[in-house]
Structures are given as C-alpha cells and as structure tokens.
C-alpha cells in the first residue's frame, strides 16, 4: 500500500515492513524514469531504485560519521597487502580478533583529530 505523507515522503507498507523514502529521492527516480533511462520502468522498479538511492545515502552518512570503520578496513587491507598471506581468512580472523586493535584504532582517531 502506497502512502503519501506531508513531509514524511513516500512510504511502502506491507504486512512485514514499513519503509520510508524521502520525497527528493522519489523525485529523482521519477525524473530518471521520465528521461527514458528506465523506459519500461514500473512503479515497483522505480520504488526499488528509490530504496537503492536511499540506502546508498544512508550508508554514506554512516561512514562519514564513523571514521573508525574506514580505519579498520584500510588498516586491514594495508596489512594484508604488506604481508600477502596465503590464507586470507585466517589472516582476517587474526587481524580482527587482535586484542590491541581497539587501541590502535583509538590512537589513529586521536592523531587524525589533532591533524585536523
């Protein structure tokens, strides 16, 4: 069931979920559809595109506010490329279960804040 809200945007309500999509994302998807990029797009496809865009925006906001995620991932890749382990799964397990890892990330966050 589709529901238009005043400032809430477009909501999809099914028995198992209620998903909110901002009005600007719906407008972007509709412009894309009208421009012919999604020539045979149904509302379902357009709505799916809205959800994808909304998810990417939310993910980007999350990653920008949680710098530690970037430090965890970049540190892992840096160490992996330096060591080039034969068993990447074992290396990843050892890397992410290292009891010193939280302190390393915390110190890196402090250094970045001081540099900024």
PDB file of C-alpha atoms in Angstrom:
ATOM      1  CA  UNK A   1       0.000   0.000   0.000  1.00  0.00           C
ATOM      2  CA  UNK A   2       1.480   3.370  -1.010  1.00  0.00           C
ATOM      3  CA  UNK A   3       1.008   6.317   1.316  1.00  0.00           C
ATOM      4  CA  UNK A   4       1.937   9.937   0.616  1.00  0.00           C
ATOM      5  CA  UNK A   5       2.848  11.913   3.708  1.00  0.00           C
ATOM      6  CA  UNK A   6       3.157  15.682   4.049  1.00  0.00           C
ATOM      7  CA  UNK A   7       6.844  15.869   4.993  1.00  0.00           C
ATOM      8  CA  UNK A   8       7.490  12.202   5.577  1.00  0.00           C
ATOM      9  CA  UNK A   9       7.856  11.316   1.895  1.00  0.00           C
ATOM     10  CA  UNK A  10       6.595   8.142   0.296  1.00  0.00           C
ATOM     11  CA  UNK A  11       6.085   5.050   2.414  1.00  0.00           C
ATOM     12  CA  UNK A  12       5.639   1.457   1.383  1.00  0.00           C
ATOM     13  CA  UNK A  13       3.674  -0.502   3.896  1.00  0.00           C
ATOM     14  CA  UNK A  14       3.436  -4.265   3.726  1.00  0.00           C
ATOM     15  CA  UNK A  15       2.478  -6.679   6.471  1.00  0.00           C
ATOM     16  CA  UNK A  16       6.139  -7.294   7.279  1.00  0.00           C
ATOM     17  CA  UNK A  17       7.704  -3.861   6.829  1.00  0.00           C
ATOM     18  CA  UNK A  18       7.225  -0.128   6.584  1.00  0.00           C
ATOM     19  CA  UNK A  19       9.879   1.648   4.555  1.00  0.00           C
ATOM     20  CA  UNK A  20      10.222   5.429   4.263  1.00  0.00           C
ATOM     21  CA  UNK A  21      11.670   7.069   1.185  1.00  0.00           C
ATOM     22  CA  UNK A  22      12.368  10.801   1.159  1.00  0.00           C
ATOM     23  CA  UNK A  23      10.447  12.898  -1.341  1.00  0.00           C
ATOM     24  CA  UNK A  24      13.628  14.137  -3.074  1.00  0.00           C
ATOM     25  CA  UNK A  25      14.658  10.529  -3.779  1.00  0.00           C
ATOM     26  CA  UNK A  26      11.235   9.778  -5.283  1.00  0.00           C
ATOM     27  CA  UNK A  27      11.510  12.908  -7.437  1.00  0.00           C
ATOM     28  CA  UNK A  28      14.961  11.824  -8.649  1.00  0.00           C
ATOM     29  CA  UNK A  29      13.682   8.377  -9.581  1.00  0.00           C
ATOM     30  CA  UNK A  30      10.682   9.853 -11.402  1.00  0.00           C
ATOM     31  CA  UNK A  31      12.911  12.266 -13.359  1.00  0.00           C
ATOM     32  CA  UNK A  32      15.164   9.353 -14.268  1.00  0.00           C
ATOM     33  CA  UNK A  33      12.151   7.344 -15.412  1.00  0.00           C
ATOM     34  CA  UNK A  34      10.714  10.230 -17.449  1.00  0.00           C
ATOM     35  CA  UNK A  35      14.093  10.876 -19.064  1.00  0.00           C
ATOM     36  CA  UNK A  36      13.862   7.459 -20.654  1.00  0.00           C
ATOM     37  CA  UNK A  37      16.669   5.901 -18.675  1.00  0.00           C
ATOM     38  CA  UNK A  38      14.149   3.483 -17.235  1.00  0.00           C
ATOM     39  CA  UNK A  39      11.991   3.210 -20.356  1.00  0.00           C
ATOM     40  CA  UNK A  40       9.814   0.355 -19.206  1.00  0.00           C
ATOM     41  CA  UNK A  41      10.038   1.093 -15.507  1.00  0.00           C
ATOM     42  CA  UNK A  42       7.043   0.158 -13.456  1.00  0.00           C
ATOM     43  CA  UNK A  43       6.353   1.776 -10.110  1.00  0.00           C
ATOM     44  CA  UNK A  44       7.911  -1.255  -8.452  1.00  0.00           C
ATOM     45  CA  UNK A  45      11.179  -0.756 -10.316  1.00  0.00           C
ATOM     46  CA  UNK A  46      11.088   2.988  -9.669  1.00  0.00           C
ATOM     47  CA  UNK A  47      10.441   2.378  -5.985  1.00  0.00           C
ATOM     48  CA  UNK A  48      13.276  -0.162  -5.862  1.00  0.00           C
ATOM     49  CA  UNK A  49      15.557   2.470  -7.373  1.00  0.00           C
ATOM     50  CA  UNK A  50      14.406   4.922  -4.690  1.00  0.00           C
ATOM     51  CA  UNK A  51      15.275   2.404  -1.993  1.00  0.00           C
ATOM     52  CA  UNK A  52      18.723   1.792  -3.511  1.00  0.00           C
ATOM     53  CA  UNK A  53      19.461   5.509  -3.624  1.00  0.00           C
ATOM     54  CA  UNK A  54      18.146   5.966  -0.079  1.00  0.00           C
ATOM     55  CA  UNK A  55      20.320   3.088   1.158  1.00  0.00           C
ATOM     56  CA  UNK A  56      23.437   4.487  -0.501  1.00  0.00           C
ATOM     57  CA  UNK A  57      22.804   7.907   1.027  1.00  0.00           C
ATOM     58  CA  UNK A  58      22.292   6.377   4.473  1.00  0.00           C
ATOM     59  CA  UNK A  59      25.440   4.258   4.121  1.00  0.00           C
ATOM     60  CA  UNK A  60      27.484   7.286   3.062  1.00  0.00           C
ATOM     61  CA  UNK A  61      26.224   9.303   6.039  1.00  0.00           C
ATOM     62  CA  UNK A  62      27.051   6.432   8.390  1.00  0.00           C
ATOM     63  CA  UNK A  63      30.581   6.016   7.035  1.00  0.00           C
ATOM     64  CA  UNK A  64      31.247   9.760   7.232  1.00  0.00           C
ATOM     65  CA  UNK A  65      30.219   9.857  10.891  1.00  0.00           C
ATOM     66  CA  UNK A  66      32.075   6.651  11.846  1.00  0.00           C
ATOM     67  CA  UNK A  67      35.672   7.205  10.791  1.00  0.00           C
ATOM     68  CA  UNK A  68      36.715   4.078  12.685  1.00  0.00           C
ATOM     69  CA  UNK A  69      35.111   1.894  10.001  1.00  0.00           C
ATOM     70  CA  UNK A  70      37.409   3.377   7.361  1.00  0.00           C
ATOM     71  CA  UNK A  71      40.403   2.927   9.674  1.00  0.00           C
ATOM     72  CA  UNK A  72      39.502  -0.718  10.325  1.00  0.00           C
ATOM     73  CA  UNK A  73      39.116  -1.538   6.643  1.00  0.00           C
ATOM     74  CA  UNK A  74      42.094   0.443   5.369  1.00  0.00           C
ATOM     75  CA  UNK A  75      44.304  -0.965   8.142  1.00  0.00           C
ATOM     76  CA  UNK A  76      43.253  -4.493   7.282  1.00  0.00           C
ATOM     77  CA  UNK A  77      43.962  -4.021   3.572  1.00  0.00           C
ATOM     78  CA  UNK A  78      47.287  -2.283   4.287  1.00  0.00           C
ATOM     79  CA  UNK A  79      48.467  -5.173   6.493  1.00  0.00           C
ATOM     80  CA  UNK A  80      47.145  -7.794   4.075  1.00  0.00           C
ATOM     81  CA  UNK A  81      48.974  -6.270   1.099  1.00  0.00           C
ATOM     82  CA  UNK A  82      52.179  -5.904   3.112  1.00  0.00           C
ATOM     83  CA  UNK A  83      52.131  -9.478   4.400  1.00  0.00           C
ATOM     84  CA  UNK A  84      50.376 -11.126   1.416  1.00  0.00           C
ATOM     85  CA  UNK A  85      49.202 -14.156   3.420  1.00  0.00           C
ATOM     86  CA  UNK A  86      48.401 -17.455   1.723  1.00  0.00           C
ATOM     87  CA  UNK A  87      45.327 -17.946   3.915  1.00  0.00           C
ATOM     88  CA  UNK A  88      43.404 -14.656   3.822  1.00  0.00           C
ATOM     89  CA  UNK A  89      40.559 -15.947   6.007  1.00  0.00           C
ATOM     90  CA  UNK A  90      42.934 -16.924   8.785  1.00  0.00           C
ATOM     91  CA  UNK A  91      44.769 -13.615   8.445  1.00  0.00           C
ATOM     92  CA  UNK A  92      41.460 -11.694   8.645  1.00  0.00           C
ATOM     93  CA  UNK A  93      40.432 -13.692  11.696  1.00  0.00           C
ATOM     94  CA  UNK A  94      43.724 -12.924  13.430  1.00  0.00           C
ATOM     95  CA  UNK A  95      43.631  -9.258  12.420  1.00  0.00           C
ATOM     96  CA  UNK A  96      40.089  -8.521  13.620  1.00  0.00           C
ATOM     97  CA  UNK A  97      40.398 -10.530  16.857  1.00  0.00           C
ATOM     98  CA  UNK A  98      43.680  -8.899  17.867  1.00  0.00           C
ATOM     99  CA  UNK A  99      43.053  -7.518  21.377  1.00  0.00           C
ATOM    100  CA  UNK A 100      45.251  -4.496  20.555  1.00  0.00           C
ATOM    101  CA  UNK A 101      43.100  -3.462  17.578  1.00  0.00           C
ATOM    102  CA  UNK A 102      40.671  -1.190  19.506  1.00  0.00           C
ATOM    103  CA  UNK A 103      43.595   0.751  20.977  1.00  0.00           C
ATOM    104  CA  UNK A 104      45.252   1.081  17.555  1.00  0.00           C
ATOM    105  CA  UNK A 105      42.048   2.499  16.060  1.00  0.00           C
ATOM    106  CA  UNK A 106      41.542   4.829  19.021  1.00  0.00           C
ATOM    107  CA  UNK A 107      45.087   6.202  18.688  1.00  0.00           C
ATOM    108  CA  UNK A 108      44.623   6.713  14.942  1.00  0.00           C
ATOM    109  CA  UNK A 109      41.386   8.632  15.573  1.00  0.00           C
ATOM    110  CA  UNK A 110      43.186  10.869  18.071  1.00  0.00           C
ATOM    111  CA  UNK A 111      46.035  11.514  15.608  1.00  0.00           C
ATOM    112  CA  UNK A 112      43.580  12.438  12.847  1.00  0.00           C
ATOM    113  CA  UNK A 113      41.678  14.819  15.128  1.00  0.00           C
ATOM    114  CA  UNK A 114      44.922  16.545  16.132  1.00  0.00           C
ATOM    115  CA  UNK A 115      45.981  16.835  12.487  1.00  0.00           C
ATOM    116  CA  UNK A 116      42.669  18.418  11.502  1.00  0.00           C
TER     117      UNK A 116
END
